[in-house]
Short mmCIF file of C-alpha atoms in Angstrom, two decimals:
data_model
loop_
_atom_site.label_atom_id
_atom_site.label_comp_id
_atom_site.label_asym_id
_atom_site.label_seq_id
_atom_site.Cartn_x
_atom_site.Cartn_y
_atom_site.Cartn_z
CA UNK A 1 -11.88 20.06 -13.27
CA UNK A 2 -12.58 18.98 -9.79
CA UNK A 3 -9.44 17.48 -7.72
CA UNK A 4 -9.36 15.96 -4.56
CA UNK A 5 -6.30 15.80 -2.20
CA UNK A 6 -5.74 13.73 0.89
CA UNK A 7 -5.33 16.26 3.65
CA UNK A 8 -1.81 16.01 4.37
CA UNK A 9 -0.59 15.83 0.70
CA UNK A 10 1.05 19.19 0.59
CA UNK A 11 3.04 18.52 3.89
CA UNK A 12 5.28 15.95 2.27
CA UNK A 13 8.97 16.77 1.74
CA UNK A 14 11.27 14.61 0.18
CA UNK A 15 13.94 13.23 2.65
CA UNK A 16 16.88 13.25 -0.14
CA UNK A 17 20.13 12.39 1.29
CA UNK A 18 18.74 11.92 4.81
CA UNK A 19 16.28 9.07 3.48
CA UNK A 20 17.27 5.50 5.01
CA UNK A 21 15.15 3.77 2.50
CA UNK A 22 15.85 5.41 -0.77
CA UNK A 23 13.54 5.13 -3.59
CA UNK A 24 16.56 4.66 -5.79
CA UNK A 25 17.23 1.27 -4.60
CA UNK A 26 15.03 -1.91 -4.60
CA UNK A 27 13.13 -1.67 -7.57
CA UNK A 28 13.26 -0.65 -11.55
CA UNK A 29 12.64 3.06 -12.74
CA UNK A 30 10.42 2.94 -15.53
CA UNK A 31 11.07 5.47 -18.44
CA UNK A 32 8.41 7.10 -20.21
CA UNK A 33 8.36 8.27 -24.13
CA UNK A 34 9.05 11.83 -23.07
CA UNK A 35 11.94 10.73 -20.78
CA UNK A 36 13.55 8.50 -23.60
CA UNK A 37 13.23 11.56 -26.15
CA UNK A 38 14.88 13.79 -23.69
CA UNK A 39 17.67 11.43 -23.00
CA UNK A 40 18.31 10.69 -26.74
CA UNK A 41 18.62 14.49 -27.17
CA UNK A 42 21.48 15.05 -24.95
CA UNK A 43 25.16 14.90 -26.36
CA UNK A 44 28.58 13.86 -25.06
CA UNK A 45 29.75 11.93 -22.08
CA UNK A 46 26.14 12.26 -20.65
CA UNK A 47 24.29 10.97 -23.51
CA UNK A 48 26.59 7.92 -23.47
CA UNK A 49 25.99 7.36 -19.66
CA UNK A 50 22.28 7.48 -20.14
CA UNK A 51 22.26 5.22 -22.85
CA UNK A 52 24.60 2.90 -21.55
CA UNK A 53 22.22 2.58 -18.57
CA UNK A 54 18.90 2.08 -20.19
CA UNK A 55 17.63 -1.35 -20.45
CA UNK A 56 15.10 -2.11 -22.99
CA UNK A 57 14.21 -5.97 -22.27
CA UNK A 58 10.36 -5.53 -22.51
CA UNK A 59 10.35 -2.14 -20.76
CA UNK A 60 12.65 0.91 -21.05
CA UNK A 61 13.87 1.76 -17.54
CA UNK A 62 17.00 2.42 -15.26
CA UNK A 63 18.00 0.06 -12.70
CA UNK A 64 16.96 -3.49 -14.37
CA UNK A 65 18.44 -5.47 -11.64
CA UNK A 66 16.46 -3.62 -8.81
CA UNK A 67 19.68 -2.91 -6.73
CA UNK A 68 20.76 0.89 -6.63
CA UNK A 69 20.16 3.42 -9.54
CA UNK A 70 23.42 3.98 -11.27
CA UNK A 71 22.97 7.59 -10.86
CA UNK A 72 22.74 7.74 -6.93
CA UNK A 73 25.96 9.38 -5.85
CA UNK A 74 27.90 8.47 -2.58
CA UNK A 75 25.99 11.25 -0.71
CA UNK A 76 22.45 9.37 -1.65
CA UNK A 77 21.37 12.20 -4.03
CA UNK A 78 20.65 11.93 -7.83
CA UNK A 79 23.53 13.10 -9.72
CA UNK A 80 21.21 13.60 -12.84
CA UNK A 81 19.22 16.13 -10.71
CA UNK A 82 22.35 17.86 -9.42
CA UNK A 83 23.74 18.20 -12.81
CA UNK A 84 20.43 19.12 -14.96
CA UNK A 85 17.78 19.77 -12.55
CA UNK A 86 14.72 18.24 -11.05
CA UNK A 87 12.65 18.29 -14.30
CA UNK A 88 15.34 16.24 -16.14
CA UNK A 89 15.22 13.13 -13.96
CA UNK A 90 12.54 10.34 -15.20
CA UNK A 91 8.95 11.06 -14.70
CA UNK A 92 8.48 8.13 -12.09
CA UNK A 93 11.18 9.69 -10.01
CA UNK A 94 9.68 13.16 -10.19
CA UNK A 95 6.13 11.82 -9.15
CA UNK A 96 6.94 9.51 -6.66
CA UNK A 97 5.42 9.15 -3.77
CA UNK A 98 2.43 11.05 -5.39
CA UNK A 99 -0.44 8.87 -6.16
CA UNK A 100 -3.15 9.79 -8.65
CA UNK A 101 -6.57 8.41 -9.77
CA UNK A 102 -8.61 10.04 -12.42
CA UNK A 103 -12.12 8.75 -12.25
CA UNK A 104 -13.52 10.82 -15.07
CA UNK A 105 -15.35 13.68 -13.10
CA UNK A 106 -12.61 14.13 -10.66
CA UNK A 107 -9.18 13.11 -9.85
CA UNK A 108 -7.86 12.16 -6.30
CA UNK A 109 -4.28 12.78 -5.08
CA UNK A 110 -2.69 10.84 -2.38
CA UNK A 111 0.89 9.78 -1.21
CA UNK A 112 2.08 6.40 -1.73
CA UNK A 113 3.28 4.79 1.63
CA UNK A 114 6.15 2.56 0.00
CA UNK A 115 7.94 6.14 0.39
CA UNK A 116 9.30 6.19 3.98
CA UNK A 117 8.96 10.00 4.33
CA UNK A 118 5.19 9.44 3.14
CA UNK A 119 4.52 6.43 5.67
CA UNK A 120 6.12 8.66 8.30
CA UNK A 121 3.90 11.54 7.58
CA UNK A 122 1.11 9.24 7.46
CA UNK A 123 1.23 8.24 10.98
CA UNK A 124 1.55 11.83 12.22
CA UNK A 125 -1.65 12.58 10.54
CA UNK A 126 -3.31 9.20 10.72
CA UNK A 127 -6.43 10.97 12.44
CA UNK A 128 -6.48 13.06 9.41
CA UNK A 129 -7.76 10.88 6.66
CA UNK A 130 -10.23 12.95 4.21
CA UNK A 131 -9.93 14.67 0.95
CA UNK A 132 -9.97 18.34 0.35
CA UNK A 133 -11.42 19.59 -2.70
CA UNK A 134 -10.14 22.41 -5.25
CA UNK A 135 -10.24 23.09 -8.88
CA UNK A 136 -7.46 22.53 -11.40
CA UNK A 137 -5.90 20.50 -14.07
CA UNK A 138 -5.69 16.55 -13.97
CA UNK A 139 -2.37 15.15 -13.75
CA UNK A 140 -3.30 11.79 -14.92
CA UNK A 141 -5.46 10.12 -17.52
CA UNK A 142 -8.77 8.38 -16.66
CA UNK A 143 -8.25 5.08 -14.88
CA UNK A 144 -11.72 3.60 -15.89
CA UNK A 145 -14.16 3.38 -18.85
CA UNK A 146 -17.25 3.17 -16.35
CA UNK A 147 -19.47 6.15 -16.99
CA UNK A 148 -22.05 5.25 -14.29
CA UNK A 149 -21.79 8.36 -12.18
CA UNK A 150 -24.68 7.25 -9.81
CA UNK A 151 -22.41 4.38 -8.91
CA UNK A 152 -19.18 6.17 -8.44
CA UNK A 153 -21.22 8.55 -5.91
CA UNK A 154 -22.42 5.55 -4.09
CA UNK A 155 -19.20 3.81 -3.79
CA UNK A 156 -17.90 7.16 -2.54
CA UNK A 157 -20.31 7.13 0.18
CA UNK A 158 -19.71 3.80 0.92
CA UNK A 159 -16.03 4.43 1.45
CA UNK A 160 -16.34 7.59 3.44
CA UNK A 161 -18.60 5.42 5.76
CA UNK A 162 -15.74 2.75 5.95
CA UNK A 163 -13.21 5.39 6.58
CA UNK A 164 -15.12 7.23 9.22
CA UNK A 165 -15.68 4.02 11.10
CA UNK A 166 -12.05 3.30 10.97
CA UNK A 167 -11.12 6.65 12.27
CA UNK A 168 -12.94 5.98 15.23
CA UNK A 169 -11.36 2.46 16.13
CA UNK A 170 -9.44 2.55 19.38
CA UNK A 171 -9.14 -1.42 20.30
CA UNK A 172 -8.32 -4.58 18.05
CA UNK A 173 -11.70 -5.82 19.07
CA UNK A 174 -13.46 -2.70 17.55
CA UNK A 175 -11.15 -3.14 14.23
CA UNK A 176 -12.39 -6.61 13.84
CA UNK A 177 -15.78 -5.24 13.89
CA UNK A 178 -14.90 -2.51 11.66
CA UNK A 179 -13.46 -5.02 9.27
CA UNK A 180 -16.66 -7.22 9.47
CA UNK A 181 -18.65 -4.32 8.72
CA UNK A 182 -16.60 -3.42 5.54
CA UNK A 183 -16.53 -6.89 4.24
CA UNK A 184 -20.09 -7.51 5.06
CA UNK A 185 -21.23 -4.48 3.01
CA UNK A 186 -18.78 -5.48 0.15
CA UNK A 187 -20.35 -8.90 0.07
CA UNK A 188 -23.74 -7.23 -0.26
CA UNK A 189 -22.76 -5.28 -3.01
CA UNK A 190 -21.08 -8.40 -4.71
CA UNK A 191 -24.32 -10.48 -4.17
CA UNK A 192 -26.65 -7.64 -5.52
CA UNK A 193 -24.47 -7.73 -8.60
CA UNK A 194 -24.66 -11.19 -9.26
CA UNK A 195 -28.47 -10.92 -8.67
CA UNK A 196 -28.69 -8.31 -11.08
CA UNK A 197 -30.27 -5.92 -8.71
CA UNK A 198 -30.74 -2.28 -9.58
CA UNK A 199 -30.37 -0.65 -6.36
CA UNK A 200 -27.29 0.14 -4.54
CA UNK A 201 -27.43 -0.60 -0.57
CA UNK A 202 -26.22 1.71 1.86
CA UNK A 203 -23.33 1.18 4.14
CA UNK A 204 -24.58 0.01 7.64
CA UNK A 205 -21.56 0.21 10.15
CA UNK A 206 -23.70 -2.16 12.43
CA UNK A 207 -23.90 -5.02 10.09
CA UNK A 208 -20.68 -7.01 10.95
CA UNK A 209 -21.55 -9.90 8.96
CA UNK A 210 -18.88 -12.16 10.61
CA UNK A 211 -20.33 -11.46 14.11
CA UNK A 212 -18.08 -13.24 16.59
CA UNK A 213 -15.36 -14.15 14.15
CA UNK A 214 -12.00 -12.63 13.87
CA UNK A 215 -10.22 -11.11 10.61
CA UNK A 216 -6.88 -10.23 12.52
CA UNK A 217 -4.92 -11.87 13.25
CA UNK A 218 -5.47 -14.42 10.46
CA UNK A 219 -5.05 -18.11 10.81
CA UNK A 220 -1.13 -19.26 11.11
CA UNK A 221 -1.79 -21.39 7.91
CA UNK A 222 -2.58 -18.30 5.77
CA UNK A 223 0.45 -16.40 6.47
CA UNK A 224 2.46 -19.61 5.98
CA UNK A 225 0.83 -19.75 2.52
CA UNK A 226 1.66 -16.29 1.65
CA UNK A 227 5.48 -16.65 2.49
CA UNK A 228 5.37 -19.44 0.01
CA UNK A 229 4.35 -17.11 -2.78
CA UNK A 230 6.48 -14.89 -4.90
CA UNK A 231 6.12 -12.49 -2.20
CA UNK A 232 9.09 -13.87 -0.59
CA UNK A 233 12.41 -14.98 -2.53
CA UNK A 234 16.15 -14.88 -1.58
CA UNK A 235 16.69 -11.74 -3.93
CA UNK A 236 14.86 -9.57 -1.14
CA UNK A 237 18.35 -9.91 0.58
CA UNK A 238 19.65 -7.40 -1.97
CA UNK A 239 16.79 -5.57 -3.40
CA UNK A 240 14.99 -5.19 0.22
CA UNK A 241 16.94 -5.99 2.90
CA UNK A 242 14.71 -4.93 5.82
CA UNK A 243 11.88 -6.80 4.42
CA UNK A 244 14.28 -9.62 3.96
CA UNK A 245 15.08 -9.34 7.58
CA UNK A 246 11.28 -9.61 8.66
CA UNK A 247 10.69 -12.53 6.61
CA UNK A 248 13.70 -14.12 8.12
CA UNK A 249 12.28 -13.54 11.55
CA UNK A 250 9.29 -15.32 10.30
CA UNK A 251 11.07 -18.39 9.01
CA UNK A 252 13.17 -18.68 12.34
CA UNK A 253 10.12 -18.64 14.35
CA UNK A 254 9.35 -22.14 15.75
CA UNK A 255 7.96 -22.21 19.05
CA UNK A 256 7.12 -18.39 19.61
CA UNK A 257 4.54 -16.22 18.09
CA UNK A 258 3.57 -18.75 15.41
CA UNK A 259 3.29 -21.84 17.72
CA UNK A 260 -0.28 -21.55 17.82
CA UNK A 261 -3.40 -19.26 17.31
CA UNK A 262 -3.66 -18.61 21.01
CA UNK A 263 0.14 -17.51 21.10
CA UNK A 264 -0.61 -15.21 18.13
CA UNK A 265 -3.47 -13.68 19.74
CA UNK A 266 -1.82 -13.33 23.02
CA UNK A 267 0.92 -11.61 21.30
CA UNK A 268 -1.75 -9.24 19.74
CA UNK A 269 -3.23 -8.58 23.20
CA UNK A 270 0.38 -7.72 24.54
CA UNK A 271 0.95 -5.23 21.89
CA UNK A 272 -2.53 -3.45 22.68
CA UNK A 273 -1.18 -3.16 26.22
CA UNK A 274 2.08 -1.59 25.43
CA UNK A 275 0.79 0.42 22.69
CA UNK A 276 -2.46 1.93 23.23
CA UNK A 277 -2.55 3.68 19.77
CA UNK A 278 -1.59 0.48 17.71
CA UNK A 279 -4.95 -0.50 16.91
CA UNK A 280 -6.08 2.96 15.85
CA UNK A 281 -2.94 3.14 13.49
CA UNK A 282 -3.50 -0.21 11.80
CA UNK A 283 -7.36 0.77 11.55
CA UNK A 284 -5.94 4.09 9.72
CA UNK A 285 -3.58 1.94 7.40
CA UNK A 286 -6.36 -0.08 6.25
CA UNK A 287 -8.77 3.08 6.07
CA UNK A 288 -5.92 4.58 3.91
CA UNK A 289 -5.70 1.64 1.60
CA UNK A 290 -9.49 1.89 0.96
CA UNK A 291 -8.99 5.67 0.13
CA UNK A 292 -6.56 4.81 -2.63
CA UNK A 293 -7.75 1.28 -4.01
CA UNK A 294 -11.40 0.56 -2.75
CA UNK A 295 -12.91 2.67 -6.28
CA UNK A 296 -11.20 0.27 -8.27
CA UNK A 297 -14.66 -1.41 -7.74
CA UNK A 298 -15.77 1.07 -9.95
CA UNK A 299 -13.92 -0.72 -12.81
CA UNK A 300 -13.75 -4.18 -11.99
CA UNK A 301 -17.08 -4.76 -9.89
CA UNK A 302 -14.72 -6.73 -7.36
CA UNK A 303 -16.16 -5.04 -4.23
CA UNK A 304 -15.37 -8.35 -1.93
CA UNK A 305 -11.89 -8.86 -3.30
CA UNK A 306 -10.69 -5.37 -3.05
CA UNK A 307 -11.73 -5.06 0.49
CA UNK A 308 -10.13 -8.39 1.26
CA UNK A 309 -6.87 -7.53 -0.32
CA UNK A 310 -6.34 -4.79 2.03
CA UNK A 311 -7.24 -6.97 4.85
CA UNK A 312 -4.36 -9.34 3.60
CA UNK A 313 -1.97 -6.35 3.95
CA UNK A 314 -3.25 -5.39 7.10
CA UNK A 315 -2.34 -8.89 8.26
CA UNK A 316 1.07 -8.79 6.91
CA UNK A 317 1.82 -5.57 8.46
CA UNK A 318 0.38 -6.97 11.82
CA UNK A 319 2.41 -10.04 11.51
CA UNK A 320 5.82 -8.37 10.70
CA UNK A 321 4.89 -5.69 13.65
CA UNK A 322 4.45 -8.70 15.97
CA UNK A 323 7.58 -10.61 14.92
CA UNK A 324 9.60 -7.45 15.49
CA UNK A 325 8.06 -6.64 18.72
CA UNK A 326 8.65 -10.06 19.86
CA UNK A 327 12.25 -9.78 19.38
CA UNK A 328 12.52 -6.95 21.95
CA UNK A 329 11.89 -3.81 19.62
CA UNK A 330 9.52 -1.35 20.89
CA UNK A 331 6.93 -0.07 18.33
CA UNK A 332 7.56 3.41 17.81
CA UNK A 333 6.21 5.40 14.86
CA UNK A 334 9.48 5.21 13.18
CA UNK A 335 9.52 1.28 13.40
CA UNK A 336 5.96 1.03 12.06
CA UNK A 337 6.51 3.45 9.16
CA UNK A 338 9.58 1.53 8.25
CA UNK A 339 7.52 -1.69 8.25
CA UNK A 340 4.87 -0.07 6.26
CA UNK A 341 7.41 1.26 3.79
CA UNK A 342 9.41 -1.64 3.19
CA UNK A 343 6.20 -4.22 3.14
CA UNK A 344 4.14 -1.82 0.65
CA UNK A 345 7.23 -1.35 -1.68
CA UNK A 346 7.16 -5.07 -2.09
CA UNK A 347 3.32 -6.01 -2.11
CA UNK A 348 1.51 -3.08 -3.75
CA UNK A 349 3.18 -2.82 -7.27
CA UNK A 350 3.26 -6.22 -8.72
CA UNK A 351 -0.35 -7.75 -9.53
CA UNK A 352 1.11 -11.26 -9.89
CA UNK A 353 2.08 -10.98 -6.50
CA UNK A 354 -0.92 -9.44 -5.14
CA UNK A 355 -3.19 -12.24 -6.86
CA UNK A 356 -0.66 -14.73 -5.31
CA UNK A 357 -1.35 -13.54 -1.98
CA UNK A 358 -5.36 -13.45 -2.48
CA UNK A 359 -5.10 -16.88 -3.98
CA UNK A 360 -3.42 -17.87 -0.42
CA UNK A 361 -6.89 -17.91 0.69
CA UNK A 362 -8.63 -21.13 0.65
CA UNK A 363 -11.85 -19.35 -0.13
CA UNK A 364 -13.17 -15.65 0.80
CA UNK A 365 -15.67 -17.18 3.30
CA UNK A 366 -12.89 -19.08 5.16
CA UNK A 367 -10.78 -15.79 5.46
CA UNK A 368 -13.63 -13.37 6.08
CA UNK A 369 -15.61 -15.61 8.37
CA UNK A 370 -13.18 -17.51 10.62
CA UNK A 371 -13.80 -18.95 13.88
CA UNK A 372 -12.14 -18.00 16.85
#
C-alpha cells in the first residue's frame, strides 16, 4: 500500500524522563480490547495492580481523573514499560504522538503537536512541511467511506497549494492574505457543493476573498466567547497547569492587550519586530493543521468549517503567545513549542470542545470577513 509520512516523522524521539510535559499526565489513557486481554492474562500482584487501576465507566482506561497515570514512577518513567517492555504498555501510549489517517488508497503519517517533543521538532523543521512516499502496510483502518478518488486527488492538490503558499509567508500581513486565500477557496468548494456543480475549482492563491480584512488577530469579542466555552474550566489547574496559567493571564488582562482591537494589533506588530520568524512559524502551524485535518472534508464535505477551525486554533495560539510575551517573556522556540503542546492537548481531542469553539463565531462570514 502507498504510505506517506511527514518529512521529519522519523526524527522524532521520545524525551522520556526528560520531558517537562509528560503525556502520562492531563488526560485519560484509553485501553483497547487487545490491551484488556493482555492485562487480564497477567497473574499475581501485577494483575491486581492493573485491574485495580482500570476504569470502566463508559470507557476502559487508565487515569480517569486526568491527573497523573498511576504507573508513572518518581523518575517520570513508565513502570510498566520498565518491568514488561514497550510492547506491554497500552496501544495509545505506544503510538503517541504518531498520527495516522487511512484514506483508502493511501495512509498518511504525521506527529501530533500535543507532544512537546513533536512540537519542538516541528519548529525546527517548520520549513520542511511535505510528505514522503513509500510502500508498506497501513497502521490504521480507513477513516472514510467516500470512494470518489477524483475528489480526493483534487483535495490533495488544493491542500498542497495551501501548504506551499503558507510555506512562503514571512509577515503577518502575508499570513492574513494566505488565510484569506484558503478560506476563499474553501467557500468556493462549499458553494459549488451546495449548487450541485460537477466541477472542482482549482486553487488560486491570488484570490483572497476577504480582501482588506484581517483573520488574525480575531476580534476581542471572539476570544471572550471561546474562553467562556468548556475549553476553559477550573480543573485545568490540575490537569493542564501551564494552559491554566495562560488562561489566567487572559482573565487578568484588563487595560492591556485586550483593551481594544488597536492594542491587540499593536502587540502583534511588536511581536513581528522582535521575532522576524514569528509569522512564518505561525503560518507553518496552520499549514500543519491543514496537513492533518483538511482532508476530513473528503468525508464530511465541510470545507469551510475545516479551514476555519484551524484559523480558530491559530488565533488561540497567537493570543496566548501575545499574552505571554506581554508579561516580559521572550518568544523562543522552546516557549512557542510549549504553548502549542499544552493548547493542542486541550483543544484537539474533544469534538464537543472543538464544536463549542466553532460555535463561538457569530457566523462564518463575520469571522472570515472581518473589517479592519
